[in-house]
Short mmCIF file of N, CA and C in Angstrom, two decimals:
data_model
loop_
_atom_site.label_atom_id
_atom_site.label_comp_id
_atom_site.label_asym_id
_atom_site.label_seq_id
_atom_site.Cartn_x
_atom_site.Cartn_y
_atom_site.Cartn_z
N MET A 1 101.99 -26.38 29.69
CA MET A 1 102.96 -25.65 28.80
C MET A 1 103.70 -24.52 29.65
N SER A 2 103.05 -23.79 30.45
CA SER A 2 103.71 -22.89 31.29
C SER A 2 104.88 -23.43 32.21
N ILE A 3 104.53 -24.61 32.87
CA ILE A 3 105.41 -24.99 33.86
C ILE A 3 106.69 -25.58 32.95
N ILE A 4 106.65 -26.07 31.76
CA ILE A 4 107.95 -26.38 30.99
C ILE A 4 108.64 -25.11 30.60
N PHE A 5 107.84 -24.15 30.19
CA PHE A 5 108.50 -22.70 29.92
C PHE A 5 109.33 -22.24 31.04
N ILE A 6 108.72 -22.18 32.30
CA ILE A 6 109.40 -21.87 33.60
C ILE A 6 110.57 -22.55 33.91
N SER A 7 110.50 -23.84 33.66
CA SER A 7 111.55 -24.90 34.13
C SER A 7 112.69 -24.73 33.20
N LYS A 8 112.49 -24.08 32.24
CA LYS A 8 113.74 -23.95 31.27
C LYS A 8 114.67 -22.90 32.04
N PHE A 9 114.18 -22.03 32.76
CA PHE A 9 114.92 -21.17 33.33
C PHE A 9 115.65 -21.48 34.69
N LYS A 10 115.46 -22.47 35.11
CA LYS A 10 115.84 -23.15 36.24
C LYS A 10 117.20 -24.01 35.62
N PRO A 11 118.16 -23.44 36.09
CA PRO A 11 119.59 -24.24 35.48
C PRO A 11 119.78 -25.67 36.30
N PRO A 12 119.99 -26.65 35.30
CA PRO A 12 120.20 -28.03 36.18
C PRO A 12 121.56 -27.88 37.04
N LYS A 13 121.63 -28.56 38.12
CA LYS A 13 122.69 -28.57 38.82
C LYS A 13 123.86 -29.34 38.19
N LEU A 14 124.80 -28.77 38.17
CA LEU A 14 126.07 -29.56 37.45
C LEU A 14 126.73 -30.51 38.40
N GLU A 15 127.09 -31.55 38.06
CA GLU A 15 127.91 -32.63 38.60
C GLU A 15 129.22 -32.26 37.88
N VAL A 16 130.41 -33.03 38.55
CA VAL A 16 131.71 -32.83 37.88
C VAL A 16 131.72 -33.24 36.59
N ARG A 17 130.93 -34.38 36.28
CA ARG A 17 131.04 -34.72 34.92
C ARG A 17 130.54 -33.86 33.83
N ASP A 18 129.37 -33.03 34.58
CA ASP A 18 129.02 -31.94 33.68
C ASP A 18 129.89 -30.88 33.29
N ILE A 19 130.56 -30.36 34.25
CA ILE A 19 131.65 -29.44 34.33
C ILE A 19 132.68 -29.82 33.36
N VAL A 20 133.11 -31.18 33.56
CA VAL A 20 134.22 -31.54 32.48
C VAL A 20 133.77 -31.62 31.03
N TYR A 21 132.55 -32.11 31.11
CA TYR A 21 131.95 -32.06 29.59
C TYR A 21 131.73 -30.69 28.97
N ILE A 22 131.47 -29.77 29.75
CA ILE A 22 131.19 -28.45 29.27
C ILE A 22 132.68 -27.75 28.97
N GLY A 23 133.73 -28.30 29.79
CA GLY A 23 135.06 -27.74 29.57
C GLY A 23 135.62 -28.32 28.15
N MET A 24 135.17 -29.68 27.93
CA MET A 24 135.60 -30.26 26.65
C MET A 24 135.16 -29.61 25.44
N LEU A 25 133.68 -29.31 25.88
CA LEU A 25 132.95 -28.75 24.61
C LEU A 25 133.54 -27.23 24.37
N MET A 26 134.00 -26.60 25.14
CA MET A 26 134.53 -25.14 25.19
C MET A 26 135.67 -25.59 24.37
N ALA A 27 136.59 -26.46 24.75
CA ALA A 27 138.06 -26.64 24.08
C ALA A 27 137.73 -27.09 22.53
N LEU A 28 136.75 -27.98 22.52
CA LEU A 28 136.31 -28.34 21.02
C LEU A 28 135.98 -27.10 20.12
N SER A 29 135.24 -26.21 20.88
CA SER A 29 134.68 -25.13 20.02
C SER A 29 135.97 -24.13 19.53
N PHE A 30 136.92 -24.04 20.61
CA PHE A 30 138.13 -23.33 20.21
C PHE A 30 138.88 -24.01 19.14
N ILE A 31 138.99 -25.06 19.13
CA ILE A 31 139.67 -26.07 18.08
C ILE A 31 138.92 -25.81 16.81
N ILE A 32 137.61 -26.14 16.80
CA ILE A 32 136.93 -26.14 15.38
C ILE A 32 136.65 -24.77 14.76
N SER A 33 136.91 -23.60 15.75
CA SER A 33 136.55 -22.42 15.37
C SER A 33 138.02 -21.83 14.47
N LYS A 34 138.95 -22.80 14.57
CA LYS A 34 140.16 -22.46 13.73
C LYS A 34 140.06 -23.00 12.27
N PHE A 35 139.04 -23.82 11.98
CA PHE A 35 138.53 -24.08 10.69
C PHE A 35 137.40 -23.36 10.10
N SER A 36 137.64 -22.04 10.44
CA SER A 36 136.47 -21.05 10.04
C SER A 36 137.21 -20.18 8.82
N ILE A 37 136.11 -19.68 8.06
CA ILE A 37 136.67 -18.75 6.88
C ILE A 37 136.40 -17.41 7.60
N ASN A 38 137.28 -16.45 7.46
CA ASN A 38 137.25 -15.35 8.07
C ASN A 38 137.51 -13.99 7.25
N THR A 39 136.87 -13.03 7.21
CA THR A 39 137.34 -11.83 6.44
C THR A 39 137.02 -10.90 7.60
N GLN A 40 137.33 -9.45 7.31
CA GLN A 40 137.01 -8.43 8.39
C GLN A 40 135.78 -8.35 8.93
N PHE A 41 134.78 -8.64 7.89
CA PHE A 41 133.27 -8.38 8.33
C PHE A 41 132.43 -9.64 8.37
N ILE A 42 133.02 -10.66 7.81
CA ILE A 42 132.25 -12.04 7.53
C ILE A 42 133.02 -13.22 8.21
N SER A 43 132.48 -14.01 9.05
CA SER A 43 132.96 -15.21 9.60
C SER A 43 132.15 -16.37 9.35
N ILE A 44 132.79 -17.40 8.89
CA ILE A 44 131.90 -18.78 8.63
C ILE A 44 132.60 -19.76 9.35
N SER A 45 131.92 -20.24 10.55
CA SER A 45 132.49 -21.25 11.43
C SER A 45 131.50 -22.31 11.90
N PRO A 46 132.23 -23.45 12.17
CA PRO A 46 131.59 -24.59 12.48
C PRO A 46 131.23 -24.34 14.19
N ALA A 47 131.56 -23.53 14.77
CA ALA A 47 131.65 -23.35 16.32
C ALA A 47 130.13 -23.23 16.91
N PHE A 48 129.10 -22.75 15.83
CA PHE A 48 127.81 -22.71 16.26
C PHE A 48 127.24 -24.03 16.85
N ILE A 49 127.98 -25.15 16.22
CA ILE A 49 127.32 -26.48 16.63
C ILE A 49 127.54 -26.77 18.29
N ILE A 50 128.88 -26.27 18.66
CA ILE A 50 129.09 -26.59 20.12
C ILE A 50 128.12 -25.64 20.92
N THR A 51 127.87 -24.28 20.61
CA THR A 51 126.84 -23.54 21.34
C THR A 51 125.61 -24.21 21.20
N ALA A 52 125.17 -24.70 20.28
CA ALA A 52 123.89 -25.44 20.01
C ALA A 52 123.69 -26.48 21.08
N ILE A 53 124.77 -27.30 21.13
CA ILE A 53 124.79 -28.59 21.97
C ILE A 53 124.84 -28.17 23.47
N ILE A 54 125.43 -27.26 23.79
CA ILE A 54 125.47 -26.67 25.23
C ILE A 54 124.06 -26.30 25.42
N GLY A 55 123.49 -25.57 24.63
CA GLY A 55 122.10 -25.00 24.90
C GLY A 55 121.07 -26.00 25.08
N ILE A 56 121.14 -27.09 24.01
CA ILE A 56 120.27 -28.06 24.22
C ILE A 56 120.51 -28.98 25.37
N SER A 57 121.76 -29.11 25.83
CA SER A 57 122.02 -30.12 26.89
C SER A 57 121.85 -29.36 28.35
N TYR A 58 122.14 -28.10 28.44
CA TYR A 58 122.03 -27.61 29.69
C TYR A 58 121.00 -26.31 29.85
N GLY A 59 120.33 -25.87 28.84
CA GLY A 59 119.25 -24.93 28.89
C GLY A 59 119.83 -23.49 28.66
N PRO A 60 118.88 -22.56 28.75
CA PRO A 60 119.29 -21.25 28.34
C PRO A 60 120.27 -20.45 29.20
N VAL A 61 120.18 -20.77 30.67
CA VAL A 61 121.09 -20.14 31.34
C VAL A 61 122.49 -20.61 31.48
N TRP A 62 122.85 -21.78 31.34
CA TRP A 62 124.19 -22.40 31.00
C TRP A 62 124.55 -21.99 29.77
N GLY A 63 123.83 -22.30 28.66
CA GLY A 63 123.89 -21.86 27.40
C GLY A 63 124.43 -20.61 27.15
N ALA A 64 123.86 -19.70 27.71
CA ALA A 64 124.13 -18.03 27.75
C ALA A 64 125.57 -18.13 28.49
N SER A 65 125.67 -18.58 29.75
CA SER A 65 126.89 -18.38 30.41
C SER A 65 128.24 -18.85 29.86
N VAL A 66 128.02 -20.09 29.37
CA VAL A 66 129.16 -20.90 28.62
C VAL A 66 129.49 -20.10 27.33
N ALA A 67 128.49 -19.48 26.44
CA ALA A 67 128.88 -18.80 25.26
C ALA A 67 129.44 -17.49 25.70
N GLY A 68 129.09 -16.82 26.84
CA GLY A 68 129.66 -15.55 27.08
C GLY A 68 130.99 -15.76 27.34
N ILE A 69 131.33 -16.84 28.49
CA ILE A 69 132.67 -16.96 28.87
C ILE A 69 133.60 -17.27 27.72
N SER A 70 132.99 -18.17 27.04
CA SER A 70 133.72 -18.68 25.83
C SER A 70 134.32 -17.61 24.92
N ASP A 71 133.38 -16.63 24.68
CA ASP A 71 133.63 -15.43 23.88
C ASP A 71 134.80 -14.76 24.35
N ILE A 72 134.85 -14.44 25.68
CA ILE A 72 135.74 -13.72 26.53
C ILE A 72 137.05 -14.39 26.26
N LEU A 73 137.20 -15.50 26.70
CA LEU A 73 138.31 -16.31 26.44
C LEU A 73 139.03 -16.66 25.61
N PHE A 74 138.14 -16.81 24.37
CA PHE A 74 138.71 -17.10 22.89
C PHE A 74 139.21 -15.81 22.41
N THR A 75 138.57 -14.65 22.77
CA THR A 75 138.95 -13.28 22.08
C THR A 75 140.53 -13.02 22.77
N PHE A 76 140.79 -13.25 23.96
CA PHE A 76 142.02 -13.12 24.86
C PHE A 76 142.98 -14.06 24.27
N ILE A 77 142.60 -15.38 24.09
CA ILE A 77 143.46 -16.63 23.61
C ILE A 77 143.90 -16.18 22.31
N ASN A 78 143.03 -15.81 21.45
CA ASN A 78 143.50 -15.31 20.14
C ASN A 78 144.13 -14.10 19.84
N GLY A 79 144.29 -13.25 20.87
CA GLY A 79 144.99 -12.04 20.87
C GLY A 79 144.32 -10.95 20.11
N GLN A 80 142.95 -10.90 20.09
CA GLN A 80 142.09 -10.04 19.45
C GLN A 80 141.68 -8.96 20.40
N MET A 81 141.11 -7.95 19.65
CA MET A 81 140.75 -6.85 20.61
C MET A 81 139.25 -7.14 21.12
N TYR A 82 139.09 -6.91 22.50
CA TYR A 82 137.77 -7.31 22.97
C TYR A 82 136.86 -6.34 22.77
N TYR A 83 135.60 -6.63 22.38
CA TYR A 83 134.42 -5.52 22.25
C TYR A 83 133.13 -6.46 22.85
N PRO A 84 132.81 -5.89 23.99
CA PRO A 84 131.69 -6.36 24.74
C PRO A 84 130.37 -6.70 23.89
N GLY A 85 130.02 -6.14 22.76
CA GLY A 85 129.12 -6.36 21.92
C GLY A 85 129.03 -7.55 21.45
N PHE A 86 129.93 -8.07 20.97
CA PHE A 86 129.93 -9.76 20.57
C PHE A 86 129.83 -10.55 21.70
N THR A 87 130.12 -10.26 22.87
CA THR A 87 129.74 -11.18 24.05
C THR A 87 128.40 -11.17 24.15
N ILE A 88 127.60 -10.01 23.97
CA ILE A 88 126.26 -10.00 24.10
C ILE A 88 125.58 -10.88 23.17
N SER A 89 126.02 -10.75 21.98
CA SER A 89 125.56 -11.56 20.85
C SER A 89 125.72 -13.10 21.35
N ALA A 90 127.00 -13.29 21.66
CA ALA A 90 127.31 -14.88 22.01
C ALA A 90 126.25 -15.19 23.14
N ILE A 91 126.12 -14.50 24.18
CA ILE A 91 125.19 -14.77 25.42
C ILE A 91 123.77 -15.18 24.68
N LEU A 92 123.40 -14.06 23.98
CA LEU A 92 121.97 -14.24 23.36
C LEU A 92 121.70 -15.43 22.63
N THR A 93 122.61 -15.93 21.82
CA THR A 93 122.80 -17.15 20.89
C THR A 93 122.68 -18.37 21.71
N GLY A 94 123.49 -18.36 22.76
CA GLY A 94 123.49 -19.48 23.74
C GLY A 94 122.20 -19.63 24.44
N PHE A 95 121.52 -18.37 24.97
CA PHE A 95 120.37 -18.35 25.45
C PHE A 95 119.16 -18.85 24.43
N LEU A 96 119.20 -18.62 23.33
CA LEU A 96 118.13 -18.82 22.52
C LEU A 96 118.24 -20.35 22.14
N TYR A 97 119.24 -20.78 21.99
CA TYR A 97 119.29 -22.39 21.57
C TYR A 97 118.94 -23.12 22.87
N GLY A 98 119.08 -22.55 24.11
CA GLY A 98 118.61 -23.29 25.09
C GLY A 98 117.10 -23.12 25.31
N MET A 99 116.73 -21.99 25.00
CA MET A 99 115.22 -21.63 25.27
C MET A 99 114.37 -22.40 24.37
N PHE A 100 114.68 -22.52 23.07
CA PHE A 100 113.98 -23.35 21.97
C PHE A 100 114.12 -24.61 22.14
N LEU A 101 115.39 -25.10 22.46
CA LEU A 101 115.76 -26.44 22.20
C LEU A 101 115.86 -27.58 23.63
N TYR A 102 115.98 -26.88 24.70
CA TYR A 102 116.31 -27.52 25.87
C TYR A 102 114.91 -28.28 26.34
N LYS A 103 115.04 -29.40 27.02
CA LYS A 103 113.77 -30.02 27.47
C LYS A 103 112.63 -30.03 26.60
N ASN A 104 112.99 -30.16 25.27
CA ASN A 104 112.02 -30.43 24.20
C ASN A 104 112.19 -31.79 23.49
N LYS A 105 111.36 -32.62 24.18
CA LYS A 105 111.77 -34.14 24.03
C LYS A 105 111.28 -34.71 22.73
N ASN A 106 110.29 -33.93 21.96
CA ASN A 106 110.07 -34.14 20.58
C ASN A 106 110.35 -32.87 19.75
N VAL A 107 111.58 -32.64 19.52
CA VAL A 107 111.99 -31.53 18.70
C VAL A 107 111.34 -31.77 17.38
N LYS A 108 110.69 -30.75 16.63
CA LYS A 108 110.33 -30.70 15.34
C LYS A 108 111.16 -29.76 14.63
N PHE A 109 111.20 -29.96 13.20
CA PHE A 109 111.96 -29.15 12.41
C PHE A 109 111.61 -27.73 12.58
N LEU A 110 110.39 -27.29 12.89
CA LEU A 110 109.81 -26.13 13.03
C LEU A 110 110.64 -25.45 14.17
N HIS A 111 110.77 -26.04 15.33
CA HIS A 111 111.46 -25.47 16.52
C HIS A 111 112.91 -24.87 16.07
N VAL A 112 113.53 -25.85 15.34
CA VAL A 112 114.90 -25.43 14.84
C VAL A 112 115.05 -24.37 13.95
N LEU A 113 114.05 -24.48 12.85
CA LEU A 113 113.84 -23.52 12.01
C LEU A 113 113.66 -22.05 12.65
N ILE A 114 112.60 -21.90 13.63
CA ILE A 114 112.16 -20.60 14.20
C ILE A 114 113.47 -20.25 15.07
N CYS A 115 113.88 -21.17 15.76
CA CYS A 115 115.41 -20.95 16.58
C CYS A 115 116.30 -20.12 15.89
N GLN A 116 116.76 -20.84 14.83
CA GLN A 116 117.81 -20.41 14.15
C GLN A 116 117.73 -19.00 13.28
N LEU A 117 116.35 -18.99 12.64
CA LEU A 117 115.90 -17.79 11.93
C LEU A 117 115.87 -16.51 13.02
N ILE A 118 115.43 -16.59 14.20
CA ILE A 118 115.58 -15.72 15.31
C ILE A 118 117.21 -15.19 15.54
N ILE A 119 117.81 -16.21 15.57
CA ILE A 119 119.31 -16.03 15.88
C ILE A 119 119.95 -15.19 14.72
N VAL A 120 119.60 -15.77 13.40
CA VAL A 120 120.22 -15.07 12.38
C VAL A 120 119.88 -13.83 12.21
N ILE A 121 118.49 -13.40 12.11
CA ILE A 121 118.10 -12.05 11.98
C ILE A 121 118.20 -11.30 13.13
N CYS A 122 118.15 -11.49 14.16
CA CYS A 122 118.25 -10.54 15.48
C CYS A 122 119.59 -10.35 15.85
N VAL A 123 120.34 -11.75 15.93
CA VAL A 123 121.71 -11.55 16.48
C VAL A 123 123.06 -11.49 15.41
N TYR A 124 122.85 -12.31 14.35
CA TYR A 124 123.81 -12.26 13.43
C TYR A 124 123.74 -11.04 12.48
N THR A 125 122.60 -10.97 11.83
CA THR A 125 122.52 -9.73 11.01
C THR A 125 122.25 -8.34 11.56
N ILE A 126 121.47 -8.33 12.47
CA ILE A 126 121.17 -6.97 13.29
C ILE A 126 122.17 -6.45 14.15
N LEU A 127 122.43 -7.43 15.37
CA LEU A 127 123.38 -6.86 16.33
C LEU A 127 124.76 -7.05 15.90
N ASN A 128 125.34 -8.12 15.21
CA ASN A 128 126.64 -8.18 14.85
C ASN A 128 126.92 -7.24 13.74
N THR A 129 126.17 -6.82 12.90
CA THR A 129 126.32 -5.81 12.00
C THR A 129 126.44 -4.34 12.72
N MET A 130 125.65 -4.11 13.55
CA MET A 130 125.74 -3.05 14.59
C MET A 130 127.12 -2.99 15.22
N TRP A 131 127.42 -4.09 15.86
CA TRP A 131 128.82 -4.15 16.57
C TRP A 131 129.91 -3.84 15.71
N LEU A 132 130.01 -4.40 14.55
CA LEU A 132 130.93 -4.05 13.39
C LEU A 132 130.98 -2.66 13.07
N THR A 133 130.00 -2.04 12.92
CA THR A 133 129.80 -0.70 12.36
C THR A 133 130.53 0.17 13.54
N LEU A 134 130.05 -0.22 14.72
CA LEU A 134 130.56 0.71 15.81
C LEU A 134 132.10 0.47 16.04
N PHE A 135 132.35 -0.90 16.12
CA PHE A 135 133.91 -1.09 16.47
C PHE A 135 134.80 -0.69 15.44
N TYR A 136 134.35 -0.70 14.03
CA TYR A 136 135.23 -0.44 12.85
C TYR A 136 134.96 1.15 12.51
N ASN A 137 133.97 1.65 13.09
CA ASN A 137 133.61 3.22 12.56
C ASN A 137 133.43 3.06 11.09
N ILE A 138 132.49 2.27 10.60
CA ILE A 138 132.17 2.43 9.15
C ILE A 138 130.45 2.29 8.98
N PRO A 139 130.14 2.82 8.03
CA PRO A 139 128.63 2.95 7.66
C PRO A 139 128.08 1.29 7.44
N TRP A 140 126.94 0.99 7.91
CA TRP A 140 126.38 -0.17 8.02
C TRP A 140 126.04 -0.60 6.39
N LYS A 141 125.88 0.25 5.74
CA LYS A 141 125.43 -0.10 4.18
C LYS A 141 126.56 -0.61 3.58
N THR A 142 127.65 -0.49 3.91
CA THR A 142 128.97 -1.08 3.24
C THR A 142 129.21 -2.49 3.42
N ILE A 143 128.58 -3.04 4.65
CA ILE A 143 128.84 -4.45 4.79
C ILE A 143 127.64 -5.28 4.88
N ILE A 144 126.30 -4.62 5.19
CA ILE A 144 124.97 -5.36 5.19
C ILE A 144 124.79 -6.15 4.04
N VAL A 145 125.09 -6.05 2.99
CA VAL A 145 124.57 -6.85 1.64
C VAL A 145 125.38 -7.97 1.64
N ALA A 146 126.80 -8.05 2.00
CA ALA A 146 127.65 -9.07 2.11
C ALA A 146 127.13 -10.15 3.29
N ARG A 147 126.84 -9.46 4.44
CA ARG A 147 126.30 -10.26 5.59
C ARG A 147 125.05 -10.89 5.22
N ILE A 148 124.10 -10.31 4.65
CA ILE A 148 122.80 -10.82 4.22
C ILE A 148 123.04 -12.18 3.24
N ILE A 149 123.76 -12.06 2.36
CA ILE A 149 124.13 -13.07 1.32
C ILE A 149 124.83 -14.16 2.16
N LYS A 150 125.67 -13.77 3.01
CA LYS A 150 126.36 -15.02 3.79
C LYS A 150 125.35 -15.71 4.64
N GLN A 151 124.24 -14.83 5.37
CA GLN A 151 123.33 -15.50 6.02
C GLN A 151 122.23 -16.69 5.18
N PHE A 152 122.01 -16.06 3.92
CA PHE A 152 121.25 -16.97 2.90
C PHE A 152 122.04 -18.19 2.74
N VAL A 153 123.25 -18.02 2.71
CA VAL A 153 123.89 -19.58 2.23
C VAL A 153 124.15 -20.22 3.44
N ALA A 154 124.58 -19.74 4.57
CA ALA A 154 124.81 -20.43 5.91
C ALA A 154 123.67 -20.77 6.71
N THR A 155 122.49 -20.33 6.75
CA THR A 155 121.35 -20.62 7.50
C THR A 155 120.69 -21.89 7.35
N PRO A 156 120.59 -22.35 5.93
CA PRO A 156 120.04 -23.68 5.55
C PRO A 156 120.89 -24.81 6.07
N ILE A 157 122.21 -24.53 5.90
CA ILE A 157 123.28 -25.56 6.33
C ILE A 157 123.19 -25.67 7.98
N GLN A 158 123.15 -24.52 8.70
CA GLN A 158 123.32 -24.63 10.20
C GLN A 158 121.95 -25.31 10.53
N ILE A 159 120.83 -25.05 9.88
CA ILE A 159 119.47 -25.62 10.29
C ILE A 159 119.46 -27.08 10.15
N ALA A 160 120.16 -27.51 8.98
CA ALA A 160 120.05 -29.00 8.70
C ALA A 160 120.96 -29.70 9.69
N ILE A 161 122.28 -28.93 10.13
CA ILE A 161 123.22 -29.57 10.88
C ILE A 161 122.53 -29.91 12.55
N ILE A 162 121.88 -28.89 12.90
CA ILE A 162 121.31 -28.92 14.30
C ILE A 162 120.14 -29.89 14.22
N PHE A 163 119.37 -29.87 13.29
CA PHE A 163 118.30 -30.98 13.16
C PHE A 163 118.85 -32.32 13.13
N LEU A 164 119.97 -32.56 12.30
CA LEU A 164 120.43 -33.66 12.40
C LEU A 164 121.07 -34.20 13.76
N ILE A 165 121.59 -33.44 14.34
CA ILE A 165 122.20 -33.49 15.50
C ILE A 165 121.21 -34.00 16.64
N LEU A 166 120.02 -33.28 16.46
CA LEU A 166 118.95 -33.51 17.56
C LEU A 166 118.24 -34.84 17.33
N LYS A 167 118.36 -35.32 16.15
CA LYS A 167 117.46 -36.33 15.68
C LYS A 167 118.43 -37.59 15.84
N SER A 168 119.75 -37.49 15.95
CA SER A 168 120.82 -38.59 16.12
C SER A 168 120.45 -39.37 17.47
N LYS A 169 120.35 -40.65 17.09
CA LYS A 169 120.10 -41.64 18.31
C LYS A 169 121.29 -41.57 19.31
N ASN A 170 122.50 -41.37 18.71
CA ASN A 170 123.72 -41.63 19.64
C ASN A 170 123.73 -40.29 20.67
N PHE A 171 123.36 -39.02 19.78
CA PHE A 171 123.30 -37.87 20.64
C PHE A 171 122.12 -38.07 21.88
N ASN A 172 120.97 -38.56 21.39
CA ASN A 172 120.08 -38.52 22.31
C ASN A 172 120.35 -39.61 23.48
N LYS A 173 121.11 -40.70 23.25
CA LYS A 173 121.46 -41.68 24.35
C LYS A 173 122.65 -41.20 25.01
N ILE A 174 123.54 -40.49 24.77
CA ILE A 174 125.00 -40.18 25.40
C ILE A 174 124.71 -38.83 25.89
N ILE A 175 124.31 -37.84 25.44
CA ILE A 175 123.94 -36.54 25.80
C ILE A 175 122.86 -36.18 26.49
N LEU A 176 121.62 -36.50 25.97
CA LEU A 176 120.42 -36.12 26.51
C LEU A 176 119.88 -37.45 27.41
N LYS A 177 120.49 -38.57 27.57
CA LYS A 177 120.16 -39.79 28.10
C LYS A 177 118.55 -40.09 27.85
N LYS A 178 118.03 -40.14 26.80
CA LYS A 178 116.57 -40.39 26.32
C LYS A 178 116.73 -41.90 26.08
#
């Protein structure tokens, strides 16, 4: 068990094919993030799928690295103000997907559930709410209720999507080479 845990932190060596694949996933993430629903304090986006796929395919180190780089790039490409707190959240999200789901040959629903709940509670609800309150200088009480309701709606959908992707035979053949 500990050998599997430690081996998750050793990032796989990337070949040219892997770098191209990661670049294509980053571009796809940028494109599908355009199909999001955004307000000042709430964002519902399908881009989590790409972050999860990178974490699943390349582990916590590459998942965190790519998520952090993508956050910085997309912030500047979209002409938004950069706030490093959201980059920290992106890095943690990529890391957690990789930590829980990389090199896990028999992924169970419980793995996806625990992974997504940790991300939703720690990163999306606590950290991102804190970054928003610091960035916009508003009291957290004004936005926390709406953010919690959003998480109650979005989390089951995210869990189902990630689990279905992991159980897809095509994903396992093409991406994970199982």
